[in-house]
Tab-separated table of C-alpha atoms in Angstrom:
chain	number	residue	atom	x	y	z
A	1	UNK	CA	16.081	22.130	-28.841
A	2	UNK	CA	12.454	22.378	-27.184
A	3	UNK	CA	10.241	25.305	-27.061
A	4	UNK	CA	9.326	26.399	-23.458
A	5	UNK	CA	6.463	25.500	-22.354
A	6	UNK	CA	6.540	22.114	-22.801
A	7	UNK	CA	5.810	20.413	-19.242
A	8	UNK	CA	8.919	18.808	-17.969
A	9	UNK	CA	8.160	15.581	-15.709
A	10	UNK	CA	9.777	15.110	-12.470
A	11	UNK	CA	13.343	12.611	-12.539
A	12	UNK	CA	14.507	14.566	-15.343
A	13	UNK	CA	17.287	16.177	-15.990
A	14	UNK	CA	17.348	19.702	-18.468
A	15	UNK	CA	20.274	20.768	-20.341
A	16	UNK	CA	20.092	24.657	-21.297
A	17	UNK	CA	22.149	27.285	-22.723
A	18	UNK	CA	21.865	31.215	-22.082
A	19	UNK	CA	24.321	32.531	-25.409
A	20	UNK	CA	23.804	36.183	-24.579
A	21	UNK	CA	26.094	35.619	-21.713
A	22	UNK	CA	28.208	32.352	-22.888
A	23	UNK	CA	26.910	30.161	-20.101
A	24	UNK	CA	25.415	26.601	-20.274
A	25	UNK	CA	23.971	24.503	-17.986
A	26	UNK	CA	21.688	21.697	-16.471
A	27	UNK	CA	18.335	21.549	-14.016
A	28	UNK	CA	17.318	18.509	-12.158
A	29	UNK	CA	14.029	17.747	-10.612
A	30	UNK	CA	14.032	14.598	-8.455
A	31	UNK	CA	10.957	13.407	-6.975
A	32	UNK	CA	9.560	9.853	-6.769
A	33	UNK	CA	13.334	8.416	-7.380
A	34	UNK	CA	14.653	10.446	-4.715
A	35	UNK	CA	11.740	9.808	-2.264
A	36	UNK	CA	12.153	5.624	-2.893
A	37	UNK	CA	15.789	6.116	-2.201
A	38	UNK	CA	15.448	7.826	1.289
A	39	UNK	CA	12.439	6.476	2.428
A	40	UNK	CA	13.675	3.047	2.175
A	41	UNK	CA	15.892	3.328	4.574
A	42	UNK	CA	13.800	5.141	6.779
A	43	UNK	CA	16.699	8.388	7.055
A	44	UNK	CA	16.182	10.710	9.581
A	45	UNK	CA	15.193	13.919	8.011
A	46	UNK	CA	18.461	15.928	8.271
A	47	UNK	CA	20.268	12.665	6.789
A	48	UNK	CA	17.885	12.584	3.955
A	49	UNK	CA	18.313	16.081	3.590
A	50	UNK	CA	22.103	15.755	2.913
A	51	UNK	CA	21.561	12.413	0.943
A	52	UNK	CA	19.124	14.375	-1.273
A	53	UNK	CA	21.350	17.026	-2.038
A	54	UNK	CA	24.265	14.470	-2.683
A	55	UNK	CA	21.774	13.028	-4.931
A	56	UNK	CA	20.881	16.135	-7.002
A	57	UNK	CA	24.622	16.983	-7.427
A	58	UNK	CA	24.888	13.532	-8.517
A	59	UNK	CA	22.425	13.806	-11.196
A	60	UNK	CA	23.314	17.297	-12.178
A	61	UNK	CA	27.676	15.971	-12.571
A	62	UNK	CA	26.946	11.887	-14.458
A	63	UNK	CA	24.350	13.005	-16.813
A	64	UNK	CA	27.004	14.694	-18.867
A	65	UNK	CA	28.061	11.796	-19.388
A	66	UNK	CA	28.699	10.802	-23.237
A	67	UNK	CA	29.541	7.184	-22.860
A	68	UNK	CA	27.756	4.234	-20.937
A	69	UNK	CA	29.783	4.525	-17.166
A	70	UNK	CA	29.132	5.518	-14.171
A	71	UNK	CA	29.557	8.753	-11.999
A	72	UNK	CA	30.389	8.485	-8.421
A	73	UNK	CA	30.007	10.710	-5.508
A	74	UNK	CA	31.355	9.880	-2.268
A	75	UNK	CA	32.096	11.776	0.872
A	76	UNK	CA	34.818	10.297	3.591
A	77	UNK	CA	34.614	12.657	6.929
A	78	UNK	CA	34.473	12.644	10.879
A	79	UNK	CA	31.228	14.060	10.750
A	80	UNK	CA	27.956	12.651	12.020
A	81	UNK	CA	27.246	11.243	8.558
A	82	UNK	CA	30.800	10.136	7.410
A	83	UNK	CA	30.062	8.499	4.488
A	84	UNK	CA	27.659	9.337	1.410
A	85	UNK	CA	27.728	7.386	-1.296
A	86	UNK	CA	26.016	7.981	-5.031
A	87	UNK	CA	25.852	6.199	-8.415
A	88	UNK	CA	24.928	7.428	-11.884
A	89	UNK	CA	24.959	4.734	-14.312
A	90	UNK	CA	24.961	6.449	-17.563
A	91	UNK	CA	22.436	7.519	-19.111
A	92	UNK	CA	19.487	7.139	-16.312
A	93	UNK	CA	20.324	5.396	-13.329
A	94	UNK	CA	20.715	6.378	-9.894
A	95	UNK	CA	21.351	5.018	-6.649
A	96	UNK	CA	22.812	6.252	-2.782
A	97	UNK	CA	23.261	5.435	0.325
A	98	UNK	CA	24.201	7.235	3.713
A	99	UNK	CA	25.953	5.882	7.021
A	100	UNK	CA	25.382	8.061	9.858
A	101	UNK	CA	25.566	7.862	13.897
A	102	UNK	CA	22.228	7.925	14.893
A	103	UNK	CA	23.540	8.956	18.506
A	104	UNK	CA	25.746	12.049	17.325
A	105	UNK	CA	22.776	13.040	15.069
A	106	UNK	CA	20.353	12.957	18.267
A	107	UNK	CA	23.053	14.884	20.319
A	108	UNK	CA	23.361	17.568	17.640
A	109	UNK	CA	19.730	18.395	17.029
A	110	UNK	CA	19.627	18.912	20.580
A	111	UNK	CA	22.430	21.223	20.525
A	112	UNK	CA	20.743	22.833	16.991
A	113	UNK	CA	23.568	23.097	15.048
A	114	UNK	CA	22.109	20.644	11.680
A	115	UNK	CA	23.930	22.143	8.463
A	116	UNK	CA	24.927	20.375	6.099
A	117	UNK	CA	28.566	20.993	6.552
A	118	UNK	CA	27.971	20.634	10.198
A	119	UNK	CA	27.093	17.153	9.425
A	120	UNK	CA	29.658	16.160	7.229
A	121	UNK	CA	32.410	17.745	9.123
A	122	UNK	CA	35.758	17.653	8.005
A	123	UNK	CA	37.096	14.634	5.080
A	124	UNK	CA	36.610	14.839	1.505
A	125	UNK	CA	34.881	14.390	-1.241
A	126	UNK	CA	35.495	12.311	-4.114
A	127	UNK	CA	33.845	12.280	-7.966
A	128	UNK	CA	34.680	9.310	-9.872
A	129	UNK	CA	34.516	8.832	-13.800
A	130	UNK	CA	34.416	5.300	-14.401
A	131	UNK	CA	34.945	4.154	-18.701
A	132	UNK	CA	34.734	0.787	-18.119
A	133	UNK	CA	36.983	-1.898	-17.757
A	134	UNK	CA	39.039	-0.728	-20.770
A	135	UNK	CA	39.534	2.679	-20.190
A	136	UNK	CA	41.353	4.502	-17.338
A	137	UNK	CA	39.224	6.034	-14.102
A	138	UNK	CA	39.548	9.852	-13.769
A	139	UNK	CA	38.989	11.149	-10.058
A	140	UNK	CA	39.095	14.472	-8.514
A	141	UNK	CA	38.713	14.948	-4.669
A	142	UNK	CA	38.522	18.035	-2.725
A	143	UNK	CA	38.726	18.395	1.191
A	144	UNK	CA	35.219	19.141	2.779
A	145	UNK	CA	36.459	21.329	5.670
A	146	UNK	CA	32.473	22.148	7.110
A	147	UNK	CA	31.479	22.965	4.110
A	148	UNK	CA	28.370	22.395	2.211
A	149	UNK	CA	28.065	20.435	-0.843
A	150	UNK	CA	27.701	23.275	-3.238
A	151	UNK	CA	30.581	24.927	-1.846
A	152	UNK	CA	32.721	21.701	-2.625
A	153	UNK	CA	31.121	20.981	-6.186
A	154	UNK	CA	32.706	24.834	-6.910
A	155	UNK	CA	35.839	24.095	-5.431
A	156	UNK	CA	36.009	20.793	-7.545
A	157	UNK	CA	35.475	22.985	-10.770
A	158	UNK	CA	38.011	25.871	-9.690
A	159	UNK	CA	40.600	22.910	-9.308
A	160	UNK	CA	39.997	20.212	-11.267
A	161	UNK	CA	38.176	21.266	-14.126
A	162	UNK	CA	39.060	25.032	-14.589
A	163	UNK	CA	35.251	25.898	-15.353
A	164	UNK	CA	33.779	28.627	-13.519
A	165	UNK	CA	30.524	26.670	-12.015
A	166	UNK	CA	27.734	27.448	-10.281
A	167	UNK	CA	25.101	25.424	-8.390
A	168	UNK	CA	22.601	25.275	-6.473
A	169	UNK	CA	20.633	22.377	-4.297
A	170	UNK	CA	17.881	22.312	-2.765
A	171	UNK	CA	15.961	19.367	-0.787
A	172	UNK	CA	12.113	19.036	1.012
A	173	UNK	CA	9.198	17.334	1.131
A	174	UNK	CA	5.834	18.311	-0.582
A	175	UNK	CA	2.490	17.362	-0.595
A	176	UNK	CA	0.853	14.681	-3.350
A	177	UNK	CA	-2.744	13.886	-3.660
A	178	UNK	CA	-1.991	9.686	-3.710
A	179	UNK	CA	-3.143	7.579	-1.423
A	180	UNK	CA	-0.159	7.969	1.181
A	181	UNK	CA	-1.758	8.877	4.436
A	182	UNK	CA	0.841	11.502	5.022
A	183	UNK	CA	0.827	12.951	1.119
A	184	UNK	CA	4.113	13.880	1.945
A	185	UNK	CA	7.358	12.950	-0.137
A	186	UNK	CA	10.552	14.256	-0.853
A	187	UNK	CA	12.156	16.285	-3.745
A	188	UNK	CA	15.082	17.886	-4.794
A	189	UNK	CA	16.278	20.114	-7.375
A	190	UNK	CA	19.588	21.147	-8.587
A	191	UNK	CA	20.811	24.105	-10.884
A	192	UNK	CA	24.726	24.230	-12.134
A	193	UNK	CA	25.517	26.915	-14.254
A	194	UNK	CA	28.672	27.298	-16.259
A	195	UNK	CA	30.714	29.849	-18.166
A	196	UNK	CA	32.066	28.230	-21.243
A	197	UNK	CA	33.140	31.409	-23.863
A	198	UNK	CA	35.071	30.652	-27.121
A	199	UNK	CA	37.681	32.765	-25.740
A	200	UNK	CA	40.173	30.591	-23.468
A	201	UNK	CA	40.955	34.393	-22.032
A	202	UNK	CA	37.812	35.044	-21.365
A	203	UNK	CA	37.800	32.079	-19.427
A	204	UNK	CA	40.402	32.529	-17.252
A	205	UNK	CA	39.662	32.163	-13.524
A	206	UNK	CA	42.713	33.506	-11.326
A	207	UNK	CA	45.151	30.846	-10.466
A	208	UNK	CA	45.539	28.778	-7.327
A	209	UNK	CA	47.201	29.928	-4.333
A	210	UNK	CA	50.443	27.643	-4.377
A	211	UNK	CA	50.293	26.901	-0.647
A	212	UNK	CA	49.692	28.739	2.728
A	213	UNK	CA	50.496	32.556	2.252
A	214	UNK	CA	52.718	33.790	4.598
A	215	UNK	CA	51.760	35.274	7.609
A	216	UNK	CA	49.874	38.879	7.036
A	217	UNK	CA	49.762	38.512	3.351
A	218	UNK	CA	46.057	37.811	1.914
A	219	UNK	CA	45.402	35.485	-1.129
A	220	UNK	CA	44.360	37.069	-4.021
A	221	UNK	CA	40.799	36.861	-4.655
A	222	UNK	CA	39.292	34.090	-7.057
A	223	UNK	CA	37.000	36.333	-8.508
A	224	UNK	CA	39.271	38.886	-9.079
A	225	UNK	CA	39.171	38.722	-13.087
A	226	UNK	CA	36.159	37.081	-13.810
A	227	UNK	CA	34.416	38.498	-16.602
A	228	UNK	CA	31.608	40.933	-16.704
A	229	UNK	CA	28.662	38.345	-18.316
A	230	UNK	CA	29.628	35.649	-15.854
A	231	UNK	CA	29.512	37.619	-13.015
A	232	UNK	CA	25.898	38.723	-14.034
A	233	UNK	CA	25.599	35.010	-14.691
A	234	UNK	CA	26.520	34.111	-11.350
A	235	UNK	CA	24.339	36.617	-10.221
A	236	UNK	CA	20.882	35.470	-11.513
A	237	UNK	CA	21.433	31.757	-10.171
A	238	UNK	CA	21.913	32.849	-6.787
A	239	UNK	CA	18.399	34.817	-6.665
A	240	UNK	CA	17.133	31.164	-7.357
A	241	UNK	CA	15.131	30.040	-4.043
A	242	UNK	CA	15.060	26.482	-2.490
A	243	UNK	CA	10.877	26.294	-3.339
A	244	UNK	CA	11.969	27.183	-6.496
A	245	UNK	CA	13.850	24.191	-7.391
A	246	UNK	CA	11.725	21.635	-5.787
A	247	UNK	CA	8.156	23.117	-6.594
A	248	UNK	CA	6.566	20.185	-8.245
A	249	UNK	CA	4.316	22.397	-9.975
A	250	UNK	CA	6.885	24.743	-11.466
A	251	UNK	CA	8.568	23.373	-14.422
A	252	UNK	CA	12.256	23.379	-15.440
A	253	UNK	CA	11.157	25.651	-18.378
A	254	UNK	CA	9.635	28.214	-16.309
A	255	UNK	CA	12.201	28.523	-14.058
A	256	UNK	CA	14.858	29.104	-16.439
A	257	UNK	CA	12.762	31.501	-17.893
A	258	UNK	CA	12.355	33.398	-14.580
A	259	UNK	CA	15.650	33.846	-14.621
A	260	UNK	CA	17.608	34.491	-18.084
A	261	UNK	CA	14.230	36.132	-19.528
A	262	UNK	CA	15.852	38.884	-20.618
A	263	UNK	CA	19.251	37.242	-22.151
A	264	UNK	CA	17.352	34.686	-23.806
A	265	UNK	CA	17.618	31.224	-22.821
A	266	UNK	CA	17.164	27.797	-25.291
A	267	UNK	CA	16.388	24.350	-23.796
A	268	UNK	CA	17.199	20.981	-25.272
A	269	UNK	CA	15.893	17.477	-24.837
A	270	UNK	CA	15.667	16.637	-21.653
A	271	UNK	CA	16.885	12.954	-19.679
A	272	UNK	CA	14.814	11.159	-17.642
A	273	UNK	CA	16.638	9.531	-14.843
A	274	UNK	CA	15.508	6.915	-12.547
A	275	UNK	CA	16.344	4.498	-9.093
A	276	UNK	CA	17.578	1.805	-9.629
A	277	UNK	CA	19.803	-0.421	-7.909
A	278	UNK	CA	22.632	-2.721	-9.675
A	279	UNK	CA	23.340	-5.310	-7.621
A	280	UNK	CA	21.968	-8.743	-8.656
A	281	UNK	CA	22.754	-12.511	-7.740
A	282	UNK	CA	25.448	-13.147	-9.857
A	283	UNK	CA	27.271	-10.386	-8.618
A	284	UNK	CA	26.872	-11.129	-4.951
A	285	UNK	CA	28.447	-14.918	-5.754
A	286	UNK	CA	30.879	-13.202	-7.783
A	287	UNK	CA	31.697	-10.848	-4.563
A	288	UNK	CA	31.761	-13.323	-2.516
A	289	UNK	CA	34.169	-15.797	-4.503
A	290	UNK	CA	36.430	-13.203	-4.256
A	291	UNK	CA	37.121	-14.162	-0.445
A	292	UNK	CA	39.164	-16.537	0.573
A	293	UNK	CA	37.525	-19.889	1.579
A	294	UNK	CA	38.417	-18.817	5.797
A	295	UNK	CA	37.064	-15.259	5.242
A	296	UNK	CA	33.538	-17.368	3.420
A	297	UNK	CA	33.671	-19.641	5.949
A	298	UNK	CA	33.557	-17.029	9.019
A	299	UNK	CA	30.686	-15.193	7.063
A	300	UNK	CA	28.301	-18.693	7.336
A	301	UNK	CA	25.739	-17.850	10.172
A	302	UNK	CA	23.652	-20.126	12.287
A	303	UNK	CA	21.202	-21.044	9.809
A	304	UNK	CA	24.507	-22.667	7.742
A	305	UNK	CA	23.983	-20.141	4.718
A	306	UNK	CA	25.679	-16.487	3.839
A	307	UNK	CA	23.349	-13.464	4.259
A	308	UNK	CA	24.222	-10.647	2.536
A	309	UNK	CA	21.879	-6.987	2.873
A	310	UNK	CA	22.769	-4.637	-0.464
A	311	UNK	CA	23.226	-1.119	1.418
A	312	UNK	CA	21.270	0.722	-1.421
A	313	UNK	CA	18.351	-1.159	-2.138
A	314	UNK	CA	18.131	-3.051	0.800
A	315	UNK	CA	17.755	-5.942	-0.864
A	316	UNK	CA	18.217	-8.926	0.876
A	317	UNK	CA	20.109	-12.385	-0.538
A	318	UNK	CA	20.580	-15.533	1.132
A	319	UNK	CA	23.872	-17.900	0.130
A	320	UNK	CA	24.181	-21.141	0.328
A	321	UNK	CA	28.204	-22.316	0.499
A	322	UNK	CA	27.777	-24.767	-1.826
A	323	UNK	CA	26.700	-22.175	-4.074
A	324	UNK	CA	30.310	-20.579	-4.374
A	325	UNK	CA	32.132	-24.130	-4.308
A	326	UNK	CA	32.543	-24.667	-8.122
A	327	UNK	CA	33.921	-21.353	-9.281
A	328	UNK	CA	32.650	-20.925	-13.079
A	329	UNK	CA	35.769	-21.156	-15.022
């Protein structure tokens, strides 16, 4: 446990509990990870928005983690970005990536209509747990029907998980006094908050709906026997504003503070996360000796080598053929 107060650097991820009203919970401040990742790659600002808030949830979900693997987020959708993809390698490194059509994009901003679920239109999402090569991969998916991420990341705990969760994202750009000539660079914060009683009845979140209700007849509500504390829980995490979470000079502590003051709220070591990409050159020959020798063959370009571009890092690698002739045995 650490006493608040102590300054919290951005890329860091907070664990906290509030015990007067059984909840526990994480913050994330991303700043100069976050900003290499999108600036990279040169997004256009409502991509990088989305990417950043992908990113956040990211960070908020793997570092959980208790065992070296990796997280995964990953969207699949129609929409003007249809795919997002996210990596948290356990315990501090992230990476992501967006593909987007730059023409759709330019066609809605024109028409105004920019939201986040409004970009992702309609697909799914899909968190990965990945062990390890010796132990099984857990994944949960969840449709994204023009939704926003935080609406899915509460669906994915109402279904998959059975923890009533709450979170918030938040993405923008602030000012720094380095030498940039803009100062600018981009943040994002993340709060999830969840209610985790001793009391499985406590607990309890009201079941599914098995399927499509018949015509005329309404679903019961989710939150129809939620208990008193996490409703106040829920409560004091929505009042959390968007400057709030990515205010570089408001700290984790302090925030928490503003709002479980008056429950009481205890803060433990925090994790510093960072960007980092994981391809390498063995893995790209490795990759690519997966191929068959007519699939390698098609892939050899004018210059009579392989060029491969990593879609995170942007990382470039050039291949010679003769390179991936004697497979290592």
């Amino acid at each position: 446990m650490r006493d608040v107060g102590v300054r919290t650097e951005d890329d860091r991820v907070l664990p906290f509990a509030v015990e007067g009203l059984d909840v526990r919970g994480r913050v994330v401040k991303l700043g100069p990870a976050l900003d290499r990742i999108l600036r990279r790659h040169a997004y256009p600002p409502p991509v990088a928005r989305v990417l950043g808030e992908a990113t956040a949830l990211t960070a908020l979900l793997g570092s959980a983690l208790k065992f070296n693997g990796r997280f995964q987020l990953q969207t699949r959708t129609d929409g003007v970005i249809d795919m997002l993809v996210v990596d948290f390698d356990a315990p501090d490194r992230l990476r992501a990536c967006a593909r987007f059509d730059a023409e759709r994009l330019a066609a809605m901003a024109e028409a105004g209509t920019l939201t986040t679920g409004d970009l992702l239109g309609h697909g799914h999402l899909a968190l990965t747990v990945d062990q390890g090569a010796e132990m099984s991969r857990y994944q949960g998916v969840v449709a994204l029907e023009g939704n926003d991420l935080e609406a899915a990341a509460h669906q994915y705990f109402l279904q998959s998980e059975q923890i009533p969760t709450r979170v918030r994202l938040a993405v923008g750009e602030a000012f720094t006094s380095d030498n940039d000539a803009s100062g600018m660079r981009y943040r994002a914060g993340g709060l999830m908050v969840q209610f985790l009683p001793h009391s499985a009845e406590r607990q309890r979140q009201a079941d599914l709906p098995p399927g499509d209700a018949p015509e005329g007849h309404d679903i019961a509500d989710a939150d129809a026997f939620e208990d008193d504390a996490w409703v106040e829980a829920k409560l004091l995490a929505d009042t959390t504003e968007d400057h709030e979470l990515i205010d570089p000079t408001l700290q984790s502590e302090r925030l928490l503070l503003r709002l479980f003051h008056e429950r009481g709220v205890r803060v433990f070591e925090g994790q510093s996360v960072h960007e980092e990409c994981r391809c390498s050159r063995p893995r790209i020959l490795a990759t690519l000796r997966s191929f068959s020798q007519q699939d390698r063959d098609d892939m050899v370009g004018d210059d009579g080598r392989i060029g491969i571009t990593c879609e995170f890092c942007s990382r470039h690698y050039e291949v010679e053929p003769a390179e991936l002739a004697d497979e290592p045995v």
